[in-house]
Amino acid sequence: MSPSAQRIDVHQHVVPGFYRDELARAGITDAGGRALPDWSPESALRLMDLLDTATSIVSVSTPGAGFLTDPEEAAGLARRLNDHSATLTTGHPGRFGFFATLPMPDADASAVEAARALDDLRADGVTLLANNRGTYLGADGQDELWRTLNDRGAVVFVHPAELPAPPVDGIPAFAADFLLDTTRAAYLLVRNGIPRRYPNVRFILSHAGGFVPYSSHRMAITIADDTARSPLDVLDDFRSFYFDTALSSSPAALPTLLAFARPGHVLFGSDWPFAPTPAGQYFASGLDSNVQPDTLKAVNRTNAEALFPRLAATPPPPSPALPAPVRLRQAAQRTAARLVFKLLQPGTD
């Protein structure tokens, strides 16, 4: 781990063995069109060392616990996942935190589990899928959950799920539909006034917010026309979101994100292990190569420290003492990733 980077990754996933087994029993073998990847704490730490990541705040990706239609079973699985993540965090001090899984779309049960995870397990926040079996964040009936989160000043990590619509042949959900799903949730949250009614909740939108930065003015004008609000107020609500850089720090997407987001609202994300290691290296190289040093430091660490004060209060863990062959292999991997990133950029003609 380079002492100069010490990244905080807010978008890294866990796939515990018992969760994989539960998914298999339900006939689920992939997430968003990508096969469920292998995961272990050891493999996560190897990836983190390669990407110069000091701490990762882990979460469970789609479908979360909501694939279980029995409310008690879904709540039980969420509790088990959160207990597992809490154990991971305490077992590796300074290296992991976690966003709690909630049994959505049951908002009342989710409020109960959010309180337990935040108060008792000391979760860093909660994960909410953009839609849960077709019910989007910001829909009616979720106020008990928002009140619970607002009372605790909670961070909400919004992760996409598969669209509540038939897939299109040849387009895997993770490649395009996920971006629309996040955008739909952000739109409805803003349109229905959730950020204004619950101002203590801090939302992180995955993958640079989907299409939000690019289409923000178009959506703001539409919402203003629909609600008789000022377009500037609507834009301000969209800019209240935080955004992670997972799969998004390209020369096309990153400038748009940085131009739109409020200062301090862009955070590093890798999306590992659903985004394989070469993809994580590719986009980390894009971030390292395309922003000024002060911005890079903020995105890598200090913006997250402001959002998660416990990380600012504790110095980054010391770099692991890696054997020389491992250090050489990692250096070669980083050099190769930077070269690949440069080679894959379009020309100027």
mmCIF file of N, CA and C in Angstrom, residues 48-99:
data_model
loop_
_atom_site.group_PDB
_atom_site.id
_atom_site.type_symbol
_atom_site.label_atom_id
_atom_site.label_comp_id
_atom_site.label_asym_id
_atom_site.label_seq_id
_atom_site.Cartn_x
_atom_site.Cartn_y
_atom_site.Cartn_z
ATOM 1 N N MET A 48 -7.140 -4.622 -2.141
ATOM 2 C CA MET A 48 -6.970 -3.323 -1.506
ATOM 3 C C MET A 48 -5.502 -2.905 -1.521
ATOM 4 N N ASP A 49 -4.602 -3.823 -1.234
ATOM 5 C CA ASP A 49 -3.182 -3.494 -1.261
ATOM 6 C C ASP A 49 -2.739 -3.118 -2.673
ATOM 7 N N LEU A 50 -3.278 -3.793 -3.677
ATOM 8 C CA LEU A 50 -2.925 -3.488 -5.056
ATOM 9 C C LEU A 50 -3.389 -2.100 -5.461
ATOM 10 N N LEU A 51 -4.584 -1.693 -4.996
ATOM 11 C CA LEU A 51 -5.143 -0.391 -5.368
ATOM 12 C C LEU A 51 -4.783 0.712 -4.374
ATOM 13 N N ASP A 52 -3.873 0.428 -3.449
ATOM 14 C CA ASP A 52 -3.480 1.422 -2.441
ATOM 15 C C ASP A 52 -4.664 1.841 -1.574
ATOM 16 N N THR A 53 -5.501 0.888 -1.228
ATOM 17 C CA THR A 53 -6.693 1.169 -0.423
ATOM 18 C C THR A 53 -6.421 0.822 1.029
ATOM 19 N N ALA A 54 -6.585 1.795 1.888
ATOM 20 C CA ALA A 54 -6.386 1.563 3.322
ATOM 21 C C ALA A 54 -7.607 0.906 3.942
ATOM 22 N N THR A 55 -8.807 1.429 3.618
ATOM 23 C CA THR A 55 -10.049 0.981 4.254
ATOM 24 C C THR A 55 -11.137 0.839 3.202
ATOM 25 N N SER A 56 -11.904 -0.223 3.297
ATOM 26 C CA SER A 56 -13.058 -0.416 2.422
ATOM 27 C C SER A 56 -14.321 -0.517 3.267
ATOM 28 N N ILE A 57 -15.349 0.222 2.861
ATOM 29 C CA ILE A 57 -16.662 0.110 3.491
ATOM 30 C C ILE A 57 -17.487 -0.808 2.608
ATOM 31 N N VAL A 58 -17.722 -2.016 3.088
ATOM 32 C CA VAL A 58 -18.285 -3.058 2.246
ATOM 33 C C VAL A 58 -19.813 -3.067 2.343
ATOM 34 N N SER A 59 -20.418 -3.655 1.335
ATOM 35 C CA SER A 59 -21.872 -3.747 1.261
ATOM 36 C C SER A 59 -22.246 -5.006 0.495
ATOM 37 N N VAL A 60 -23.499 -5.394 0.611
ATOM 38 C CA VAL A 60 -24.046 -6.509 -0.163
ATOM 39 C C VAL A 60 -24.714 -5.929 -1.399
ATOM 40 N N SER A 61 -24.363 -6.472 -2.553
ATOM 41 C CA SER A 61 -24.912 -5.976 -3.815
ATOM 42 C C SER A 61 -26.319 -6.526 -4.039
ATOM 43 N N THR A 62 -26.908 -6.142 -5.176
ATOM 44 C CA THR A 62 -28.205 -6.672 -5.560
ATOM 45 C C THR A 62 -28.142 -8.197 -5.636
ATOM 46 N N PRO A 63 -29.143 -8.952 -5.211
ATOM 47 C CA PRO A 63 -30.487 -8.522 -4.837
ATOM 48 C C PRO A 63 -30.686 -8.259 -3.348
ATOM 49 N N GLY A 64 -29.612 -8.105 -2.578
ATOM 50 C CA GLY A 64 -29.770 -7.872 -1.151
ATOM 51 C C GLY A 64 -30.547 -8.991 -0.477
ATOM 52 N N ALA A 65 -31.459 -8.622 0.414
ATOM 53 C CA ALA A 65 -32.317 -9.618 1.065
ATOM 54 C C ALA A 65 -33.717 -9.633 0.469
ATOM 55 N N GLY A 66 -33.989 -8.709 -0.462
ATOM 56 C CA GLY A 66 -35.346 -8.539 -0.965
ATOM 57 C C GLY A 66 -35.826 -9.620 -1.912
ATOM 58 N N PHE A 67 -34.938 -10.553 -2.318
ATOM 59 C CA PHE A 67 -35.400 -11.649 -3.178
ATOM 60 C C PHE A 67 -36.251 -12.633 -2.386
ATOM 61 N N LEU A 68 -36.138 -12.601 -1.051
ATOM 62 C CA LEU A 68 -36.975 -13.447 -0.196
ATOM 63 C C LEU A 68 -38.298 -12.725 0.037
ATOM 64 N N THR A 69 -39.381 -13.317 -0.411
ATOM 65 C CA THR A 69 -40.678 -12.639 -0.329
ATOM 66 C C THR A 69 -41.345 -12.793 1.035
ATOM 67 N N ASP A 70 -40.878 -13.739 1.845
ATOM 68 C CA ASP A 70 -41.399 -13.854 3.205
ATOM 69 C C ASP A 70 -40.714 -12.789 4.067
ATOM 70 N N PRO A 71 -41.478 -11.883 4.674
ATOM 71 C CA PRO A 71 -40.858 -10.771 5.413
ATOM 72 C C PRO A 71 -39.936 -11.223 6.538
ATOM 73 N N GLU A 72 -40.309 -12.264 7.257
ATOM 74 C CA GLU A 72 -39.469 -12.724 8.369
ATOM 75 C C GLU A 72 -38.164 -13.324 7.853
ATOM 76 N N GLU A 73 -38.240 -14.054 6.737
ATOM 77 C CA GLU A 73 -37.019 -14.628 6.167
ATOM 78 C C GLU A 73 -36.089 -13.526 5.666
ATOM 79 N N ALA A 74 -36.659 -12.509 5.018
ATOM 80 C CA ALA A 74 -35.841 -11.411 4.518
ATOM 81 C C ALA A 74 -35.170 -10.655 5.663
ATOM 82 N N ALA A 75 -35.931 -10.385 6.721
ATOM 83 C CA ALA A 75 -35.362 -9.686 7.878
ATOM 84 C C ALA A 75 -34.281 -10.530 8.548
ATOM 85 N N GLY A 76 -34.502 -11.836 8.614
ATOM 86 C CA GLY A 76 -33.503 -12.719 9.218
ATOM 87 C C GLY A 76 -32.219 -12.756 8.419
ATOM 88 N N LEU A 77 -32.326 -12.795 7.092
ATOM 89 C CA LEU A 77 -31.128 -12.794 6.253
ATOM 90 C C LEU A 77 -30.380 -11.464 6.388
ATOM 91 N N ALA A 78 -31.106 -10.356 6.436
ATOM 92 C CA ALA A 78 -30.456 -9.057 6.611
ATOM 93 C C ALA A 78 -29.685 -9.019 7.927
ATOM 94 N N ARG A 79 -30.291 -9.535 9.000
ATOM 95 C CA ARG A 79 -29.597 -9.559 10.293
ATOM 96 C C ARG A 79 -28.330 -10.396 10.220
ATOM 97 N N ARG A 80 -28.435 -11.541 9.557
ATOM 98 C CA ARG A 80 -27.270 -12.431 9.463
ATOM 99 C C ARG A 80 -26.153 -11.773 8.656
ATOM 100 N N LEU A 81 -26.507 -11.116 7.563
ATOM 101 C CA LEU A 81 -25.502 -10.423 6.746
ATOM 102 C C LEU A 81 -24.840 -9.299 7.538
ATOM 103 N N ASN A 82 -25.622 -8.576 8.303
ATOM 104 C CA ASN A 82 -25.057 -7.460 9.065
ATOM 105 C C ASN A 82 -24.166 -7.946 10.198
ATOM 106 N N ASP A 83 -24.554 -9.023 10.848
ATOM 107 C CA ASP A 83 -23.694 -9.584 11.884
ATOM 108 C C ASP A 83 -22.368 -10.055 11.278
ATOM 109 N N HIS A 84 -22.441 -10.641 10.095
ATOM 110 C CA HIS A 84 -21.223 -11.093 9.411
ATOM 111 C C HIS A 84 -20.321 -9.909 9.091
ATOM 112 N N SER A 85 -20.885 -8.838 8.551
ATOM 113 C CA SER A 85 -20.081 -7.676 8.189
ATOM 114 C C SER A 85 -19.492 -6.997 9.418
ATOM 115 N N ALA A 86 -20.242 -6.979 10.513
ATOM 116 C CA ALA A 86 -19.714 -6.400 11.750
ATOM 117 C C ALA A 86 -18.521 -7.199 12.252
ATOM 118 N N THR A 87 -18.596 -8.522 12.148
ATOM 119 C CA THR A 87 -17.478 -9.373 12.557
ATOM 120 C C THR A 87 -16.262 -9.141 11.665
ATOM 121 N N LEU A 88 -16.498 -8.973 10.371
ATOM 122 C CA LEU A 88 -15.400 -8.667 9.440
ATOM 123 C C LEU A 88 -14.706 -7.376 9.845
ATOM 124 N N THR A 89 -15.497 -6.373 10.207
ATOM 125 C CA THR A 89 -14.945 -5.068 10.573
ATOM 126 C C THR A 89 -14.102 -5.159 11.846
ATOM 127 N N THR A 90 -14.644 -5.819 12.864
ATOM 128 C CA THR A 90 -13.896 -5.914 14.123
ATOM 129 C C THR A 90 -12.701 -6.850 14.005
ATOM 130 N N GLY A 91 -12.780 -7.810 13.092
ATOM 131 C CA GLY A 91 -11.678 -8.755 12.915
ATOM 132 C C GLY A 91 -10.503 -8.184 12.150
ATOM 133 N N HIS A 92 -10.704 -7.067 11.461
ATOM 134 C CA HIS A 92 -9.630 -6.432 10.683
ATOM 135 C C HIS A 92 -9.655 -4.937 10.983
ATOM 136 N N PRO A 93 -9.217 -4.537 12.164
ATOM 137 C CA PRO A 93 -9.335 -3.129 12.575
ATOM 138 C C PRO A 93 -8.687 -2.179 11.572
ATOM 139 N N GLY A 94 -9.456 -1.169 11.208
ATOM 140 C CA GLY A 94 -8.958 -0.153 10.303
ATOM 141 C C GLY A 94 -9.055 -0.489 8.836
ATOM 142 N N ARG A 95 -9.277 -1.769 8.500
ATOM 143 C CA ARG A 95 -9.302 -2.151 7.082
ATOM 144 C C ARG A 95 -10.713 -2.181 6.499
ATOM 145 N N PHE A 96 -11.718 -2.469 7.320
ATOM 146 C CA PHE A 96 -13.079 -2.590 6.808
ATOM 147 C C PHE A 96 -14.059 -1.785 7.660
ATOM 148 N N GLY A 97 -15.105 -1.286 7.008
ATOM 149 C CA GLY A 97 -16.323 -0.824 7.627
ATOM 150 C C GLY A 97 -17.453 -1.468 6.848
ATOM 151 N N PHE A 98 -18.714 -1.142 7.182
ATOM 152 C CA PHE A 98 -19.780 -1.751 6.395
ATOM 153 C C PHE A 98 -21.035 -0.902 6.374
ATOM 154 N N PHE A 99 -21.753 -1.039 5.259
ATOM 155 C CA PHE A 99 -23.103 -0.513 5.104
ATOM 156 C C PHE A 99 -24.065 -1.670 5.351
#
